[in-house]
Coordinates of C-alpha atoms and ligand atoms in Angstrom, one line a residue:
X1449 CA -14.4 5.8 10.7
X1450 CA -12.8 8.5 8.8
X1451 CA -12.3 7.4 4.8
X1452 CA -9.1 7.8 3.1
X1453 CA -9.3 10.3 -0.1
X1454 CA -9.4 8.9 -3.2
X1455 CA -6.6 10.9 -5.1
X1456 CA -7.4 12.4 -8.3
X1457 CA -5.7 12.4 -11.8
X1458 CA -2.0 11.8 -11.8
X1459 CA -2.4 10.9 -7.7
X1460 CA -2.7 14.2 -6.8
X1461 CA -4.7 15.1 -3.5
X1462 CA -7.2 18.1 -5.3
X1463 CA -7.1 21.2 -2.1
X1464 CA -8.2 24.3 -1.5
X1465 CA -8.1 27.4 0.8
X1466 CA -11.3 29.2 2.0
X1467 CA -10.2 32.8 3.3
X1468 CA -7.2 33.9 2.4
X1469 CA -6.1 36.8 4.3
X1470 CA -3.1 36.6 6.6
X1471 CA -2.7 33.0 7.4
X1472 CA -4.9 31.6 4.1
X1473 CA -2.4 33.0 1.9
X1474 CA 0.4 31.5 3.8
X1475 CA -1.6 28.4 3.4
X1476 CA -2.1 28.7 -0.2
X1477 CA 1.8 29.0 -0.9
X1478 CA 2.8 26.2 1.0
X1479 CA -0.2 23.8 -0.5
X1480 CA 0.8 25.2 -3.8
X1481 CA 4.5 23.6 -3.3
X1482 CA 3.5 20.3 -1.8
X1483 CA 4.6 17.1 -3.1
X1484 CA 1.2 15.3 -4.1
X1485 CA -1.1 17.8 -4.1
X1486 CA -2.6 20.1 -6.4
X1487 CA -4.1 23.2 -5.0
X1488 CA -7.1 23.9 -7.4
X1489 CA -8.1 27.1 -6.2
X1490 CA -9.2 29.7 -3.5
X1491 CA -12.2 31.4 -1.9
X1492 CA -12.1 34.7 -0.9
X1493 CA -15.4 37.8 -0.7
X1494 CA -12.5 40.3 -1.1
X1495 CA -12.1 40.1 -4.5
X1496 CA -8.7 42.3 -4.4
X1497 CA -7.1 39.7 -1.9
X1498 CA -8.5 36.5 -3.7
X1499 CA -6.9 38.0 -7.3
X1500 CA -3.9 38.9 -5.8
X1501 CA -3.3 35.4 -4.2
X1502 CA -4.6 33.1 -7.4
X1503 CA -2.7 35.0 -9.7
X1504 CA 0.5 34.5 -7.8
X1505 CA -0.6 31.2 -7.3
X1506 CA -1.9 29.7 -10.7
X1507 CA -5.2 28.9 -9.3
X1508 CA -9.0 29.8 -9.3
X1509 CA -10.1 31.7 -7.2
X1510 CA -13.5 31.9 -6.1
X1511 CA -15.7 34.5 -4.4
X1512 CA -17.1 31.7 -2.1
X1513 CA -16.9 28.2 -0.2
X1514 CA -19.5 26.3 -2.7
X1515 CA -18.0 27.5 -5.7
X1516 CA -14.8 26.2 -4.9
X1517 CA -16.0 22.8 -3.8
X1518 CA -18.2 22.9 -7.1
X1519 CA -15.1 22.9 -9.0
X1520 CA -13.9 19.8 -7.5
X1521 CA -12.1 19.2 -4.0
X1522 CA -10.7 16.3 -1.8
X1523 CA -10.1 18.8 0.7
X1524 CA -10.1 22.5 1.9
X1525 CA -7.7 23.9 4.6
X1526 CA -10.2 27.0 6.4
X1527 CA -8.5 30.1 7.4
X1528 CA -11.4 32.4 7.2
X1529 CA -12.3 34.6 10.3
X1530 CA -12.8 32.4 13.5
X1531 CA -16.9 33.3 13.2
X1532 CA -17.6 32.0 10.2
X1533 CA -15.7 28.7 10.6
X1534 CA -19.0 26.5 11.8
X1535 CA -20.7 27.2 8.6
X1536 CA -17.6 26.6 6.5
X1537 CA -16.9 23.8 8.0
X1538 CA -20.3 22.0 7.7
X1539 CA -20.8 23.0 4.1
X1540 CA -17.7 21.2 3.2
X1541 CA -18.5 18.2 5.4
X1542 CA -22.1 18.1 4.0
X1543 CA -20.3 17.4 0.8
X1544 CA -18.1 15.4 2.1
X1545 CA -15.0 17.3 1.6
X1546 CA -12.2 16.5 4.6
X1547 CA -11.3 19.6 6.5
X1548 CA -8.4 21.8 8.7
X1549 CA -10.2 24.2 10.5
X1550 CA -7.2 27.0 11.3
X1551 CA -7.3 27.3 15.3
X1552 CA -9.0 28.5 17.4
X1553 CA -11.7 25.8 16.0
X1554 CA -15.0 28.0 16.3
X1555 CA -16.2 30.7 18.4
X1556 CA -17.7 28.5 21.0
X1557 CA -17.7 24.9 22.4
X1558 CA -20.8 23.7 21.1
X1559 CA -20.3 25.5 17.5
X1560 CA -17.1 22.9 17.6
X1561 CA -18.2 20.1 19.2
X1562 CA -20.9 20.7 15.9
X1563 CA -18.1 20.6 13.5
X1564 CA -17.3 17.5 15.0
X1565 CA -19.8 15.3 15.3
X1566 CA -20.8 16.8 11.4
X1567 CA -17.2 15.6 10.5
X1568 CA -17.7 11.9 12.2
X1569 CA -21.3 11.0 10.5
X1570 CA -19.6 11.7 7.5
X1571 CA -16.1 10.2 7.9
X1572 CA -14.2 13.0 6.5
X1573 CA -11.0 13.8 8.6
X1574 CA -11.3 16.9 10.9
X1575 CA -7.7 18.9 12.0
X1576 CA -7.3 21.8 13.8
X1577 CA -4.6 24.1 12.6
X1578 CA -2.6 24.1 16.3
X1579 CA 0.6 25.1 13.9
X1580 CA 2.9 25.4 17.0
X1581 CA 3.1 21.5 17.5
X1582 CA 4.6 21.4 14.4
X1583 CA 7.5 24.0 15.4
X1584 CA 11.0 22.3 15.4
X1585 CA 11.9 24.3 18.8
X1586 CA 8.8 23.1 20.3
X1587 CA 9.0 19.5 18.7
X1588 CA 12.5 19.0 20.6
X1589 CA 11.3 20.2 24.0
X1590 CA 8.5 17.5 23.2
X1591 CA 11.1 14.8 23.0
X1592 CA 13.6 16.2 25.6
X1593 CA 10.9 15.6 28.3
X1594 CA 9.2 12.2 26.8
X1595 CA 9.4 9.8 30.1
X1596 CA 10.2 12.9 32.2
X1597 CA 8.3 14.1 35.3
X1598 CA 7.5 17.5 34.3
X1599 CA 7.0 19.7 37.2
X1600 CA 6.1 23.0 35.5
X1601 CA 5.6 24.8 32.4
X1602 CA 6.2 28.8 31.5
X1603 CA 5.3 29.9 28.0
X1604 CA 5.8 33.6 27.3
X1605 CA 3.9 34.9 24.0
X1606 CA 4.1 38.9 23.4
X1607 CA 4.2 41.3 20.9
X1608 CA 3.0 44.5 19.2
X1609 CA -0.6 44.5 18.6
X1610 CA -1.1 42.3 15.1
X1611 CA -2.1 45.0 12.1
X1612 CA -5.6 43.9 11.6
X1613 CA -7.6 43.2 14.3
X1614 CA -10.7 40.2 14.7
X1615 CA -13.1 40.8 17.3
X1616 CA -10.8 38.4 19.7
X1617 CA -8.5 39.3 22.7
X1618 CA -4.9 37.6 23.3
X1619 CA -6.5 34.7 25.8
X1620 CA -8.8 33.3 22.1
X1621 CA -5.8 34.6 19.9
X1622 CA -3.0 33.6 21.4
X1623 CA -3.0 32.1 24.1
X1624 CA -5.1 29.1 22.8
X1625 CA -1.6 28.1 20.9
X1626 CA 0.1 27.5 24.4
X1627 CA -3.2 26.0 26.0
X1628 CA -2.6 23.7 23.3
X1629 CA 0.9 22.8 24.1
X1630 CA 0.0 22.7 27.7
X1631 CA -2.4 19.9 27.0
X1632 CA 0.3 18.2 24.5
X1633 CA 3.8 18.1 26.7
X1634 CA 2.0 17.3 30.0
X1635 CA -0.7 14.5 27.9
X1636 CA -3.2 15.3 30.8
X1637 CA -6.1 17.9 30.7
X1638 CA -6.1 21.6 32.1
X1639 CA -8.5 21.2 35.4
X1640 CA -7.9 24.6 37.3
X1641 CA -7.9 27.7 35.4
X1642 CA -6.6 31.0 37.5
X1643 CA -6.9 34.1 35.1
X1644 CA -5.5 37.2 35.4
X1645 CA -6.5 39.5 33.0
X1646 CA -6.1 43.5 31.9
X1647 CA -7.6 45.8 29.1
X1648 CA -4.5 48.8 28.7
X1649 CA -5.8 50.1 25.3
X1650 CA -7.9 47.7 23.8
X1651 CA -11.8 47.2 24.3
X1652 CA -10.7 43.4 25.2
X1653 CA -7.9 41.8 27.1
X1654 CA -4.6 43.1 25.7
X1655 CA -2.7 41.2 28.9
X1656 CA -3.4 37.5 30.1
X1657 CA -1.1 35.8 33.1
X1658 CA -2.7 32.8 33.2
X1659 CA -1.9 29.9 35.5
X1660 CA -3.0 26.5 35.4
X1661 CA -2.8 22.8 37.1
X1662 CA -3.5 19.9 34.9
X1663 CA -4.7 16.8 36.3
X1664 CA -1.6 14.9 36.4
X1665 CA -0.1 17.7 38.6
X1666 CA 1.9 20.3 36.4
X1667 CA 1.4 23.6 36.8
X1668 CA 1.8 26.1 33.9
X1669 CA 1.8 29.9 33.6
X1670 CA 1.2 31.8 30.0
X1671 CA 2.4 35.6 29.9
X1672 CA 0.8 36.8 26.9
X1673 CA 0.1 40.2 25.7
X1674 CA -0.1 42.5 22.4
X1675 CA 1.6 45.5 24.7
X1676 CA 5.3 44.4 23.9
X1677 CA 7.2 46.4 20.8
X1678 CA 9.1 43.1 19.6
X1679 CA 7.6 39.4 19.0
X1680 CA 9.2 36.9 21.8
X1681 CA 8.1 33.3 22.1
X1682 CA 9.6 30.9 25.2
X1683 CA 8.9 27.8 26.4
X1684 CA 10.5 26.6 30.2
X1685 CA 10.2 23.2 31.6
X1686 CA 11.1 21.8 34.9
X1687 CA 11.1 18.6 35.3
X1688 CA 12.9 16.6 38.3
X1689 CA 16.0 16.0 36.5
X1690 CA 16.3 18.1 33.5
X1691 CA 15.4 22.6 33.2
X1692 CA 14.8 23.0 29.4
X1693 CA 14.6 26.3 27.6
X1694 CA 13.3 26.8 24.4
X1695 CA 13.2 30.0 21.9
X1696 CA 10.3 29.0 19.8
X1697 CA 11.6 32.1 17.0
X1698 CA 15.0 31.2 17.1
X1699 CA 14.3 28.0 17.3
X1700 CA 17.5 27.7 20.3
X1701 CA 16.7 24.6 22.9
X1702 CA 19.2 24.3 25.6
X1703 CA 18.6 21.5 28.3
X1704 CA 20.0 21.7 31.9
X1705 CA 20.8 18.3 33.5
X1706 CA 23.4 16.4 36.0
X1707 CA 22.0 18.3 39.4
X1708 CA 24.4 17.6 41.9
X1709 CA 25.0 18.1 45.1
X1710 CA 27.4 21.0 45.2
X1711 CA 24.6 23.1 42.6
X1712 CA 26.8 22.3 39.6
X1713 CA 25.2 20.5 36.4
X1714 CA 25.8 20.0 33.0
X1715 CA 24.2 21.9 29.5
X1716 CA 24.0 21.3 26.1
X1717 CA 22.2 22.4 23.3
X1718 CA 19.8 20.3 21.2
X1719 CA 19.6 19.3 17.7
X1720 CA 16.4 21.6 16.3
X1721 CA 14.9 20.6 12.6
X1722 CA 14.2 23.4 10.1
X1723 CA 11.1 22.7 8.7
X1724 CA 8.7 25.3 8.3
X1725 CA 6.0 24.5 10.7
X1726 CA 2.9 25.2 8.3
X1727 CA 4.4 23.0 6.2
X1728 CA 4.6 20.3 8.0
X1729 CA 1.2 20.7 9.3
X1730 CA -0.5 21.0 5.9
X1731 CA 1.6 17.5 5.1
X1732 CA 0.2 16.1 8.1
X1733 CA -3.1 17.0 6.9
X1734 CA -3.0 15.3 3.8
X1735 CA -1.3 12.1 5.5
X1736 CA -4.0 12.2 7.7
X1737 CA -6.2 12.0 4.5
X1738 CA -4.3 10.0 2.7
X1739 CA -4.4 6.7 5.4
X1740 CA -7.6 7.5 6.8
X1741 CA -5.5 8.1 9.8
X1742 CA -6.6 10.2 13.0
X1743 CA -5.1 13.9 12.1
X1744 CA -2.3 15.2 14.5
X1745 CA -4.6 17.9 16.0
X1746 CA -8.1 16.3 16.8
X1747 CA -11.1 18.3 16.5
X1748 CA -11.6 17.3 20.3
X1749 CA -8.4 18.6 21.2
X1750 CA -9.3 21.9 19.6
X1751 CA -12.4 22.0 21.5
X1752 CA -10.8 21.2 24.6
X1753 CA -8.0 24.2 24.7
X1754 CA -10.9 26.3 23.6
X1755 CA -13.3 25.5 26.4
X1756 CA -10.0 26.3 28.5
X1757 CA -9.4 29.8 26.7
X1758 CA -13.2 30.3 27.6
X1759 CA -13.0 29.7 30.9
X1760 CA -10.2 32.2 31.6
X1761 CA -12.4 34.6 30.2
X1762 CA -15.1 34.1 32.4
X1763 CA -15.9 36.4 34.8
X1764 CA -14.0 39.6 32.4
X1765 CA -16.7 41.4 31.5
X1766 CA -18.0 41.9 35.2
X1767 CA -14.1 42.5 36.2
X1768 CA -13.6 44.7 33.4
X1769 CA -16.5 47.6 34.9
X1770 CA -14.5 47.3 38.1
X1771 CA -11.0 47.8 37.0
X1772 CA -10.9 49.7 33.8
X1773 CA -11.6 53.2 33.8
X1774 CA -13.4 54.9 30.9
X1775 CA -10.4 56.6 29.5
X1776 CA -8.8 53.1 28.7
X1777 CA -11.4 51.3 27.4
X1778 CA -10.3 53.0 24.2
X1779 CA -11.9 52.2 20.7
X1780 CA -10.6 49.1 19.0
X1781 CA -9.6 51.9 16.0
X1782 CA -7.0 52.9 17.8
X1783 CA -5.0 49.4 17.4
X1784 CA -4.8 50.1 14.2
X1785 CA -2.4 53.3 14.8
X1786 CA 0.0 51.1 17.1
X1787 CA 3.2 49.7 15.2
X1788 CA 2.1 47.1 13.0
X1789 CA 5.7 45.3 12.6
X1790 CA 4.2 42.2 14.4
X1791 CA 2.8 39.3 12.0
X1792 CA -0.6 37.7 13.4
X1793 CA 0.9 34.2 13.0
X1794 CA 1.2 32.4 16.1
Ligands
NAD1810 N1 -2.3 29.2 13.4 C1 -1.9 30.4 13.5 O1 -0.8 30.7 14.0 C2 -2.9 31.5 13.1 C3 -2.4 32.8 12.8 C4 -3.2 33.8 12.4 C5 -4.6 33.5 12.3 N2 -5.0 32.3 12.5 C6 -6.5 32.0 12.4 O2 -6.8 32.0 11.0 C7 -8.1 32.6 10.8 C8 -7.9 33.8 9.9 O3 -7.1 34.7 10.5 P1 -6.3 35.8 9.7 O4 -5.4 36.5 10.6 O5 -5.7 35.2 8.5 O6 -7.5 36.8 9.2 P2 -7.6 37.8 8.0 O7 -8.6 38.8 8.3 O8 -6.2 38.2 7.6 O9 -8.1 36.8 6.8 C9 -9.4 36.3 6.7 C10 -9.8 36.2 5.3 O10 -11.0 35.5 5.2 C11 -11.8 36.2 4.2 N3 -13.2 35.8 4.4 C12 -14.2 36.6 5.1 N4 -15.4 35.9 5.0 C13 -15.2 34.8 4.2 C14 -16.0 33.8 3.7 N5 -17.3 33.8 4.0 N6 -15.5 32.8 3.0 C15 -14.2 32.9 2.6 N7 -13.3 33.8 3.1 C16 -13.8 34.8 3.9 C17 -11.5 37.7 4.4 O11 -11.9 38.4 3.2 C18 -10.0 37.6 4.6 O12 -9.3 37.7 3.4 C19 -8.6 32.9 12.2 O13 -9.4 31.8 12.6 C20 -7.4 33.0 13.0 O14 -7.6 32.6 14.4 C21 -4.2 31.3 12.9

């Protein structure tokens, strides 16, 4: 039983963000702008980061977690580095504070299967910050194949390597996005997992072709890697009667239909919102809140495309003595030289 927040003064929802590096600060904006909500302030070690994002922002800014939820919070969105959101997330549940926990959840299963059960015993709502659900592009290919018998599923996700590094490949850092909207078109879980994975300049897996069969049948492939100099981002279903085609950056979906016969059929274009997709996470958050209302990313389904990401990455260290030669298992410093033009976000 999750409890709905009691709003504060004026029937604002009081929020804050914990980390606010790349994705927190992006966070931090939109909260700021939300209609009934009042973002009260920020937490941040890095006290250059935290000033320059409360003083833009109008807010306090804090050097940690419990002095922001000393200063009074409904709720706190975590964007902090994927390590350190276990204890983040049980301080605030221990005061009963709700959470969004940015994906992927934790560093392991049972660190997020902790988060959870912390988060039911004390009824606060748990999301997980799967921000490409909330993509107009990917919210029309949703719809276009409701009722449809998907066949298959091909998500491409490359790009440069992101400017700052965390201590994660592309299978935790990307690839747990389309894992995610594996599990979400289809509505049935991943149950075989066939990794193929490569190391070109990183210490950890800079290329993933991953394929996968969920238990309804569909069978998906991700291409993902940080070894591409622009950002691209597609989504391809088959189904029996329809081929959709999706640009999740431009935001394009075009759906084939009308087989016939003689190998002629019929296209069109389809109508594609423009909401920024953080946004309308962050308001689904605090309408999740607000009711008392499951959230629209489950802490169980963050658990479950993370077990998935895991599982492709079982089996790499071994793999990686075999296949990668000394003078390519380069030092993780070197990323930093490689064009940084690519954002980290999804
Ligand atoms: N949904 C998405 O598309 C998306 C995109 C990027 C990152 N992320 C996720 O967001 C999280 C952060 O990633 P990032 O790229 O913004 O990282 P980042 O390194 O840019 O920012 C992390 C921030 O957390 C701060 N921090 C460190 N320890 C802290 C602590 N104890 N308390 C509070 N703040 C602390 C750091 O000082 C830094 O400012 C990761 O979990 C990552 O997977 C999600």
């Amino acid at each position: 039983m999750v409890h709905s927040a009691k709003a504060g003064a004026g029937g604002l929802l009081r929020l804050g963000v914990v980390g606010v590096g790349v994705m927190g600060a992006n966070h931090a904006r939109v909260l700021a702008d939300l209609a009934e909500v009042k973002l009260v302030g920020i937490a941040d070690p890095d006290q250059k980061q935290r000033d320059l994002v409360s003083k833009a922002l109008g807010c306090a800014g804090h050097a940690d977690v419990e002095a922001l939820i000393a200063g009074g919070v409904d709720a706190i969105t975590i964007a902090a580095p994927t390590h350190l959101h276990r204890h983040l997330a049980l301080t605030c549940i221990r005061h009963g504070v709700h959470i969004l926990v940015e994906k992927p959840i934790a560093s392991s299963v049972e660190e997020g299967r902790a988060i959870i059960a912390a988060a039911q015993r004390a009824g606060v709502t748990l999301m997980i910050g799967h921000v490409e659900r909330f993509n107009p592009a990917v919210e029309a290919i949703k719809t276009a194949i409701r009722d449809e018998d998907i066949l298959s599923i091909a998500i491409t996700r490359v790009g440069p390597f992101p400017p700052r590094m965390s201590n994660v490949g592309v299978v935790i850092d990307l690839a747990v996005h389309d894992i995610d909207l594996i599990r979400w078109f289809t509505d049935s879980d991943i149950v075989e997992v066939q990794p193929q994975l490569s190391n070109a300049i990183a210490e950890r897996e800079d290329i993933a072709l991953l394929q996968f069969r969920t238990a309804s049948g569909v069978l998906a492939h991700i291409n993902t890697n940080w070894l591409t100099p622009f950002k691209a981002r597609s989504v391809t279903v088959a189904t029996r009667k329809k081929y959709i085609m999706g640009d999740l950056l431009t935001r394009q979906v075009t759906e084939c239909f009308g087989f016939q016969p003689d190998g002629s059929y019929s296209m069109r274009h389809l109508s594609v919102g423009h909401a920024e997709p953080l946004r309308s996470e962050l308001q689904a958050f605090v309408s999740a809140i607000r009711l008392g209302k499951p959230p629209a990313v489950t802490g169980e389904e963050g658990v479950a495309s993370l077990e998935i990401a895991i599982r492709c990455l079982e089996g790499r260290d071994a793999e990686r003595c075999v296949t990668a030669p000394p003078t390519q298992a380069r030092d993780l410093s070197m990323r930093e030289s490689v064009d940084p033009s690519g954002l980290v976000t999804t």
